[in-house]
Coordinates of C-alpha atoms and ligand atoms in Angstrom, one line a residue:
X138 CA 0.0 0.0 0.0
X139 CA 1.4 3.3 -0.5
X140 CA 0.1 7.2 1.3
X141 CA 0.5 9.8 -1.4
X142 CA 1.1 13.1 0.3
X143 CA -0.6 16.1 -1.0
X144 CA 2.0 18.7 -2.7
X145 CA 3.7 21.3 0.2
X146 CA 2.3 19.2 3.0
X147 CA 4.2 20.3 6.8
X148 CA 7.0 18.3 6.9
X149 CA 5.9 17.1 10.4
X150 CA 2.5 16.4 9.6
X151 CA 4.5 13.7 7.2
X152 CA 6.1 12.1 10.2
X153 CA 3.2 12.3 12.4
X154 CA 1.4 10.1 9.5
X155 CA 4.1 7.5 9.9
X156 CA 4.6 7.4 13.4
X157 CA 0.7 6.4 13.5
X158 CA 1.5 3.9 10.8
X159 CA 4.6 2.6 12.9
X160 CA 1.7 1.8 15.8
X161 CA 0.3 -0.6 13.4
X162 CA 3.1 -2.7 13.2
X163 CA 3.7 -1.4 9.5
X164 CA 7.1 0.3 8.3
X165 CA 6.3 3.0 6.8
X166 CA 9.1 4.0 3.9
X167 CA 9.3 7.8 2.9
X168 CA 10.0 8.3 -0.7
X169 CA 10.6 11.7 -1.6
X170 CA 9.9 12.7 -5.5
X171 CA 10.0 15.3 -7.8
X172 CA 6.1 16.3 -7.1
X173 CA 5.2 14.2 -4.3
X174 CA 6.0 12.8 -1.4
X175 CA 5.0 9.1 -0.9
X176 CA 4.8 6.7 2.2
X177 CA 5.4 3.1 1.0
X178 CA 3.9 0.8 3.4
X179 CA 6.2 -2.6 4.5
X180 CA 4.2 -5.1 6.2
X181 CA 1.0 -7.0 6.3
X182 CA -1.8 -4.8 5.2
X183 CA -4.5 -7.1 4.0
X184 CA -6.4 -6.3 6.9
X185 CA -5.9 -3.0 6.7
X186 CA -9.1 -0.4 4.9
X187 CA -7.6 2.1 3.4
X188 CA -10.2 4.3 4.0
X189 CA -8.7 3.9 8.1
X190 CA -5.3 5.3 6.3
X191 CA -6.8 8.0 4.7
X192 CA -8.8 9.4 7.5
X193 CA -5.7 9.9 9.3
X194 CA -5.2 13.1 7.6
X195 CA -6.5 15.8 5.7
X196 CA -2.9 16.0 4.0
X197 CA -3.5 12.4 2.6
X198 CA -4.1 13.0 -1.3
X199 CA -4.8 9.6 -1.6
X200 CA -4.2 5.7 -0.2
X201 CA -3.2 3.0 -3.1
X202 CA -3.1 -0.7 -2.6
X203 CA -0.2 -2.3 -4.4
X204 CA -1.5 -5.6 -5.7
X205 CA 1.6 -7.0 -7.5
X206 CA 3.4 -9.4 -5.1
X207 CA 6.9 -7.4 -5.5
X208 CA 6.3 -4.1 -3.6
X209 CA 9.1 -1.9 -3.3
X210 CA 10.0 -2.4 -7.3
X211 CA 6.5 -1.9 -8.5
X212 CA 6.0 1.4 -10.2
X213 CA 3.2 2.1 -7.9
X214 CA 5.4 2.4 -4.9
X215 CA 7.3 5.1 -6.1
X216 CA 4.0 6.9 -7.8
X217 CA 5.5 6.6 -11.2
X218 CA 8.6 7.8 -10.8
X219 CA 11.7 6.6 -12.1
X220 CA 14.3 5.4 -10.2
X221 CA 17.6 7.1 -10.6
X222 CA 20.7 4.7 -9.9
X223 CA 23.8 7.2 -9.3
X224 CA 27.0 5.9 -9.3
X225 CA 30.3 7.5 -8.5
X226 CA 33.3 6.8 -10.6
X227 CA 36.6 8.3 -11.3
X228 CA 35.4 9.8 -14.1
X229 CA 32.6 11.4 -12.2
X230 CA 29.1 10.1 -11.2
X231 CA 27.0 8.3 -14.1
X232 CA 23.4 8.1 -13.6
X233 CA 21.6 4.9 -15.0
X234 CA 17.8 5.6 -15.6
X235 CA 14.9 6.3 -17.7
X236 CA 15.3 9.9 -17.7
X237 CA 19.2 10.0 -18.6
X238 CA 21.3 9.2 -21.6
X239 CA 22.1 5.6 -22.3
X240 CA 25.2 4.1 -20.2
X241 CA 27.2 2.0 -21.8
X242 CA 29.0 -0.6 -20.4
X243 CA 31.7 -2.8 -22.3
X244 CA 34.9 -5.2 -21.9
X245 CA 35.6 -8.9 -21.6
X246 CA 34.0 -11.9 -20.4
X247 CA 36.7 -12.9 -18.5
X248 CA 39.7 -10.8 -17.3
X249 CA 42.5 -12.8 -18.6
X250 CA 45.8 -11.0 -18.0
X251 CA 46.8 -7.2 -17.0
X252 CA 47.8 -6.2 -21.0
X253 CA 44.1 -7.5 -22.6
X254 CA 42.3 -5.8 -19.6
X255 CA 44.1 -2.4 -19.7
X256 CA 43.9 -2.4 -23.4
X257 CA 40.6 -2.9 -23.6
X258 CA 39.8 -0.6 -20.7
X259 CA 41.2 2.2 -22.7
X260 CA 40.1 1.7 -26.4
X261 CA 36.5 1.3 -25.0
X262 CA 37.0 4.6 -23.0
X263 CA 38.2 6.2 -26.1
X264 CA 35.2 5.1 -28.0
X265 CA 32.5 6.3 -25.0
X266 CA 31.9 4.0 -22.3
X267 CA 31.6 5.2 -19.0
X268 CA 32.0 0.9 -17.2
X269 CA 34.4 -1.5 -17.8
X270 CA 33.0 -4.9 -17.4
X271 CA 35.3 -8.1 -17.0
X272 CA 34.8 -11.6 -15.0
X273 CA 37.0 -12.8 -12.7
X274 CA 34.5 -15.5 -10.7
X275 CA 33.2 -16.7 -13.8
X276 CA 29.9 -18.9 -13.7
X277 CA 30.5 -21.9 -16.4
X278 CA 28.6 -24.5 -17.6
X279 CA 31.4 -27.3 -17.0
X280 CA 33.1 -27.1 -14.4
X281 CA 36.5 -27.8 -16.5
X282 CA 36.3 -24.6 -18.5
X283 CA 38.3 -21.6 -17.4
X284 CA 36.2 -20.6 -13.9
X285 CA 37.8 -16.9 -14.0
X286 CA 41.0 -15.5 -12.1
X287 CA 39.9 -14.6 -8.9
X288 CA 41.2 -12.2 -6.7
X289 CA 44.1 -11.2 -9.0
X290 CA 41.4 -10.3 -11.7
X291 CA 39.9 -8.0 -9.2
X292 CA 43.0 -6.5 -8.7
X293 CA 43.7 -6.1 -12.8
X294 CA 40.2 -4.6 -13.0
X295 CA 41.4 -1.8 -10.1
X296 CA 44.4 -1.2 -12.0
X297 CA 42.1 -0.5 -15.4
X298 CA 40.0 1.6 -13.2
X299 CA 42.9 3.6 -11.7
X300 CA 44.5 4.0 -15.6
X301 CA 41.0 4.7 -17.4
X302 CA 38.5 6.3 -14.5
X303 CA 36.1 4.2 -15.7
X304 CA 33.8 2.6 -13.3
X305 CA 34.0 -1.2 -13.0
X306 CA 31.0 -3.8 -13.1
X307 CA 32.2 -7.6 -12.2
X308 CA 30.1 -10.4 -10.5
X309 CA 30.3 -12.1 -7.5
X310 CA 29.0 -15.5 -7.7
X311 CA 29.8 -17.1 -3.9
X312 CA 28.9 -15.4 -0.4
X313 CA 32.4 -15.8 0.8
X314 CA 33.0 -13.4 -2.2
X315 CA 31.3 -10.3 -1.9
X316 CA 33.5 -8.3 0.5
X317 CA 36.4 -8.7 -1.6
X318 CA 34.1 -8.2 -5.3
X319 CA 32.7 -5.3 -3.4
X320 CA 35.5 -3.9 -2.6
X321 CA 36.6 -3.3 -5.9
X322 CA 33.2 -3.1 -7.9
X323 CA 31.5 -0.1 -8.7
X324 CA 28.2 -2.1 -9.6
X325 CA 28.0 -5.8 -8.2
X326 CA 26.6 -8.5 -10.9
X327 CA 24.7 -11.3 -10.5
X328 CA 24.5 -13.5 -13.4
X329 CA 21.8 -15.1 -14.7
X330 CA 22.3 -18.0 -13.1
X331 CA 22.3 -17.0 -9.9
X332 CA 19.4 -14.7 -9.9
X333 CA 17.5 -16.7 -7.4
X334 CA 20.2 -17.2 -5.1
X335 CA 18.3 -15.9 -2.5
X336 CA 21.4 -16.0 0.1
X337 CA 23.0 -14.3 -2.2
X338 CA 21.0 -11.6 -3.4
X339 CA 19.9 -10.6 0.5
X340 CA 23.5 -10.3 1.4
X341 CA 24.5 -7.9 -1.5
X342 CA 21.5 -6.1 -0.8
X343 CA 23.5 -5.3 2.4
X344 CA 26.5 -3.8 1.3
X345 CA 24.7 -1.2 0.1
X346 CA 26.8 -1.1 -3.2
X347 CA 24.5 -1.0 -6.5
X348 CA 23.6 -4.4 -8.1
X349 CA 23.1 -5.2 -11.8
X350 CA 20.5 -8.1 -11.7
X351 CA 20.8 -9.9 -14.8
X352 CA 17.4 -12.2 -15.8
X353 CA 17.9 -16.0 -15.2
X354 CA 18.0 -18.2 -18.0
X355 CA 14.0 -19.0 -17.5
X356 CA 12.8 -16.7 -15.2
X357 CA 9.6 -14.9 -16.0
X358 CA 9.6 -11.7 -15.3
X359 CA 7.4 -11.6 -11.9
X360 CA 10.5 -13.9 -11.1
X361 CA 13.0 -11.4 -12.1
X362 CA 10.9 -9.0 -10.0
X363 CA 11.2 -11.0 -7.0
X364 CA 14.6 -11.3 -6.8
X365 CA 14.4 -7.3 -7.7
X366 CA 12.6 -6.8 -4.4
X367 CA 15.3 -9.1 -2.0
X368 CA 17.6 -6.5 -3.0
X369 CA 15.5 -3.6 -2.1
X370 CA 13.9 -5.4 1.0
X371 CA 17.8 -5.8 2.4
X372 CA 17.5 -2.2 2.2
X373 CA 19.8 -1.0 -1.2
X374 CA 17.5 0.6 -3.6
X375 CA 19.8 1.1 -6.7
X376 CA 19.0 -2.2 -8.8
X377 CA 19.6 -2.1 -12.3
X378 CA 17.9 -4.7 -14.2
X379 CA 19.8 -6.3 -17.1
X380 CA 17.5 -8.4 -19.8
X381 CA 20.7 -10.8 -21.5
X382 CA 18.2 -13.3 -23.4
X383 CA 16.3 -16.1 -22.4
X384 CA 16.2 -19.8 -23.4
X385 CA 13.8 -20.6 -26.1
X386 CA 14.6 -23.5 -28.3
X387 CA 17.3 -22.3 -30.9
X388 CA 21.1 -23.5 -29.9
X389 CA 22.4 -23.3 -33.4
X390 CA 21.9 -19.7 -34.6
X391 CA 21.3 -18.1 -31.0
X392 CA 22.6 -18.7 -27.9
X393 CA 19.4 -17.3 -26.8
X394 CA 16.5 -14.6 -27.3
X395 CA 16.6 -11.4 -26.5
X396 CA 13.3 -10.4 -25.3
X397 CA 13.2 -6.7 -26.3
X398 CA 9.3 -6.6 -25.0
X399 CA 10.9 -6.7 -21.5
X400 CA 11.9 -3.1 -21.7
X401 CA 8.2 -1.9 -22.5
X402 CA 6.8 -4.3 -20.2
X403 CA 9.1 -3.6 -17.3
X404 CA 8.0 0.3 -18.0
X405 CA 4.9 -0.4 -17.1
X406 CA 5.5 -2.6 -13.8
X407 CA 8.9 -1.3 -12.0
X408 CA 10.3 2.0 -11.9
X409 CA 14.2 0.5 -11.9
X410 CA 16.3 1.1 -14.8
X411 CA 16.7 -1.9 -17.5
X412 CA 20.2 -2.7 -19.5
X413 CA 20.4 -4.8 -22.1
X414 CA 23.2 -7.3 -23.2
X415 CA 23.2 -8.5 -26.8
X416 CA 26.4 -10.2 -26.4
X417 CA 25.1 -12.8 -24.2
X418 CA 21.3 -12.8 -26.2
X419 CA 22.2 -13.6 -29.3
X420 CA 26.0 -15.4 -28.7
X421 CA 27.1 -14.5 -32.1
X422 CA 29.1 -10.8 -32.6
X423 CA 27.3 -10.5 -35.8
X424 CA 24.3 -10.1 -34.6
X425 CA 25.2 -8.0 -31.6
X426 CA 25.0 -4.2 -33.1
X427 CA 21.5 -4.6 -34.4
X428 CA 20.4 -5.9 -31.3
X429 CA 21.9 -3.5 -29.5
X430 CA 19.9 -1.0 -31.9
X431 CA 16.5 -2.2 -31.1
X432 CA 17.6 -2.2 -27.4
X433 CA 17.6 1.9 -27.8
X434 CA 15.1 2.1 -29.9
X435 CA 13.0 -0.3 -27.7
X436 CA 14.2 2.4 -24.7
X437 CA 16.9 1.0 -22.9
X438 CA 18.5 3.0 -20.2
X439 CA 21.8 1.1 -20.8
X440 CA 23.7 -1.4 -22.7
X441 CA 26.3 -4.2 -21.6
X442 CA 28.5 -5.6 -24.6
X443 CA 31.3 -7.9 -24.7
X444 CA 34.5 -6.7 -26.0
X445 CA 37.7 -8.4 -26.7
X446 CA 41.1 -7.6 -28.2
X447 CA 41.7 -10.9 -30.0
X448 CA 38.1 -12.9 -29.8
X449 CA 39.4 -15.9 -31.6
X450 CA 41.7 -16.1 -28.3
X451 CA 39.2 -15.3 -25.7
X452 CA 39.3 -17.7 -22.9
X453 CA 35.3 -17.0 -22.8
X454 CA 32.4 -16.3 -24.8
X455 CA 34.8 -15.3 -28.1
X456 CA 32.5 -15.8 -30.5
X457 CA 30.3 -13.4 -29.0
X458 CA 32.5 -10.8 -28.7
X459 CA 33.1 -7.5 -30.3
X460 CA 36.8 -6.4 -31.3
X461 CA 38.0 -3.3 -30.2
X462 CA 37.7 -2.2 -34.0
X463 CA 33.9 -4.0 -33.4
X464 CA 33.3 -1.9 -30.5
X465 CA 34.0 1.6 -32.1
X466 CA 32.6 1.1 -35.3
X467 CA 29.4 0.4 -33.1
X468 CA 29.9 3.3 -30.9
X469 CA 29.6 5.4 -34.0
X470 CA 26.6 3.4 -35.3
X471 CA 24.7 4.1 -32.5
X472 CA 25.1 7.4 -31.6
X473 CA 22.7 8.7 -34.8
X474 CA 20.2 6.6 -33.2
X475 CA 20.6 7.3 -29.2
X476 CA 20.4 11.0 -30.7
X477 CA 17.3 10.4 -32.0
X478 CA 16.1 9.4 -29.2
X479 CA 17.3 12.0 -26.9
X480 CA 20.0 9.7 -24.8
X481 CA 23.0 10.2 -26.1
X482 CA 25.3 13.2 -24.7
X483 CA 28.6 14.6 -25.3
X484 CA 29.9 12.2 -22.9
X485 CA 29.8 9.5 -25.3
X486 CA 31.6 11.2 -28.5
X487 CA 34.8 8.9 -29.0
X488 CA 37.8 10.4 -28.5
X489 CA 39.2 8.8 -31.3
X490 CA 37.2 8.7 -34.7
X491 CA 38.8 5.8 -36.7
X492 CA 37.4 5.0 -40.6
X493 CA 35.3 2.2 -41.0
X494 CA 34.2 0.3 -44.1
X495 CA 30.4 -0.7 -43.3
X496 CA 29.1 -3.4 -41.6
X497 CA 28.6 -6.9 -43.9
X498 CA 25.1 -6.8 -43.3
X499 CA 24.1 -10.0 -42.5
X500 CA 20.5 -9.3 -43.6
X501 CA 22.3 -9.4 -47.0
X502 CA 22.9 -13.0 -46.6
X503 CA 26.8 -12.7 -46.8
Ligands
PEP787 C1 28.6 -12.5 -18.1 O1 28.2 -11.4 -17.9 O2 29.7 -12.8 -18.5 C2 27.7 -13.6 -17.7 C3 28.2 -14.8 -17.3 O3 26.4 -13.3 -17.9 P1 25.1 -14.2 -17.7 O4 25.0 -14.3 -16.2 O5 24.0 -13.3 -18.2 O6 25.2 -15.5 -18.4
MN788 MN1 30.2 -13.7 -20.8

């Protein structure tokens, strides 16, 4: 249930509102907006009329009951309003949501050695990212492929960060791990495959840092959702939600599908902001800058995409990614189109502007 405040309400007739609310055994959650202030309710409130709630004060615009079973990420709870997730970085603070320009995020799989991950921490810099991503507990299906670096991946992705400024998004996969991942993360990732890990997800929700939730392999989205809400239940409100393709029943020509109506449909149900990863949706490079078109088109707040110097080499997930070369030339593909659409800034305009040939189409059947 949520109190919406009417506009210029006394500040202490706001508190006096949730101190009767605390009587009822309810938490009441003050949500400050743009326009309105909102009191999220945390608690049982079947039993409760909200006509009881609103009688409580003549400042009380109006009482809402959130039906959806995930509460503090339903739009409702926030009255509409977006949710901005602010994160500081060298380079400054970069805000991922609805009403900014686009983040981009690129960089390996897997952080393999100090040269790859430096290199490819500045070239994508110089092309316009603002977060270098890179694995260093990576989650693989068999347990005898490469299973990441470790610690002294986390401390190659602080050196990038200290060279480039950029902010650094890795995941943490184990409990024991967060500390340490936290330490050096900007944004802590879950993968897919542990997005119901509820140990996991409450005890991240505790450090307070901000998470990028990616979508489990078949979770619908009132599962994502869930998970959304463990997060914000352990009290850390800046979730990002990251749509990286779900199973469906192609293996040979996708690794999975992208489901681009996520982005309109989680519009309608949360107020977090969404990222989208065409690496890991399609699992084929070639198909990763149109995808990563419809992704702004379709309204993405941000975009995750796997970069590597020498894919062919990559220790994971090569064929999905993006050269360096790959990288820019998409950098420069997009940016006509996040124009359009009013996300892209001058903080994305490459600092180098290298010549491309254009793109074999692969619509063109070559
Ligand atoms: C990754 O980002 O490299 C990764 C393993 O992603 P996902 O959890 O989406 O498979
Ligand atoms: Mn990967």
């Amino acid at each position: 249930m949520i109190i919406v405040i009417k506009s210029c309400s006394p500040a202490a007739e706001i508190e006096r509102i949730s101190e009767e609310i605390r009587r009822w055994n309810i938490t009441p959650e003050k949500c400050v907006g743009q326009d309105k202030v909102v009191i999220g309710l945390v608690g049982d409130t079947a039993e409760i009329d909200p006509r009881q709630i609103q009688n409580l004060s003549p400042f009380i615009e109006q009482v809402i009951r959130v039906k959806k079973p995930f509460k503090r990420a339903s739009r409702e709870f926030r009255y509409s309003e977006p949710t901005d997730v602010v994160v500081p970085t060298p380079n400054g603070s970069v805000t991922f949501g609805q009403n900014h320009s686009l983040v981009l995020v690129a960089g390996p799989c897997s952080v393999e050695n100090e040269e790859m991950i430096v290199e490819t921490a500045q070239r994508v810099k110089a092309a316009g990212a603002q977060f270098l991503r890179g694995g260093a507990y990576k989650p693989r299906t068999s347990p005898y492929a490469f299973q990441g670096h470790g610690e002294s991946a986390l401390e190659l992705l602080a050196q990038a960060r200290v060279v480039t400024g950029l902010g650094i998004i890795t995941e943490v996969m184990d409990t024991a791990d967060i500390d340490k991942v936290a330490s050096i993360a900007d944004v802590v990732q879950i993968g897919a495959r542990n997005m119901q890990n509820f140990s996991l997800l409450k005890k991240v929700g505790a450090t307070g840092k901000p998470v990028l939730l990616k979508r489990g392999l078949a979770a619908t989205i009132e599962d994502w959702l869930m998970s959304a809400e463990y997060i914000l239940a352990a009290g850390n409100p800046n979730v990002i939600l990251c749509e990286r393709g779900i199973r469906t029943f192609d293996k040979q020509y996708t690794r999975n599908t992208l489901d681009i109506s996520a982005i309109p449909v989680l519009r309608t149900l949360t107020h977090l902001p969404i990222m989208i990863d065409p690496s890991h949706a399609t699992g084929f490079s070639e198909f990763v800058p149109t995808m990563a078109m419809a992704a702004i088109a379709a309204g993405a707040d941000s975009l995750m995409i796997e970069v590597h110097p020498d894919p062919a080499k990559a220790l994971s997930d090569g064929p999905q990614s993006l050269t360096l070369e790959g990288f820019e030339q998409l950098m420069q593909e997009i940016a006509p189109l996040g124009t359009f659409f009013g996300r892209w800034t001058q903080n994305h305009r490459a600092t180098t502007t290298p010549k491309f040939a254009p793109r074999v189409s692969s619509i063109a059947g070559v």
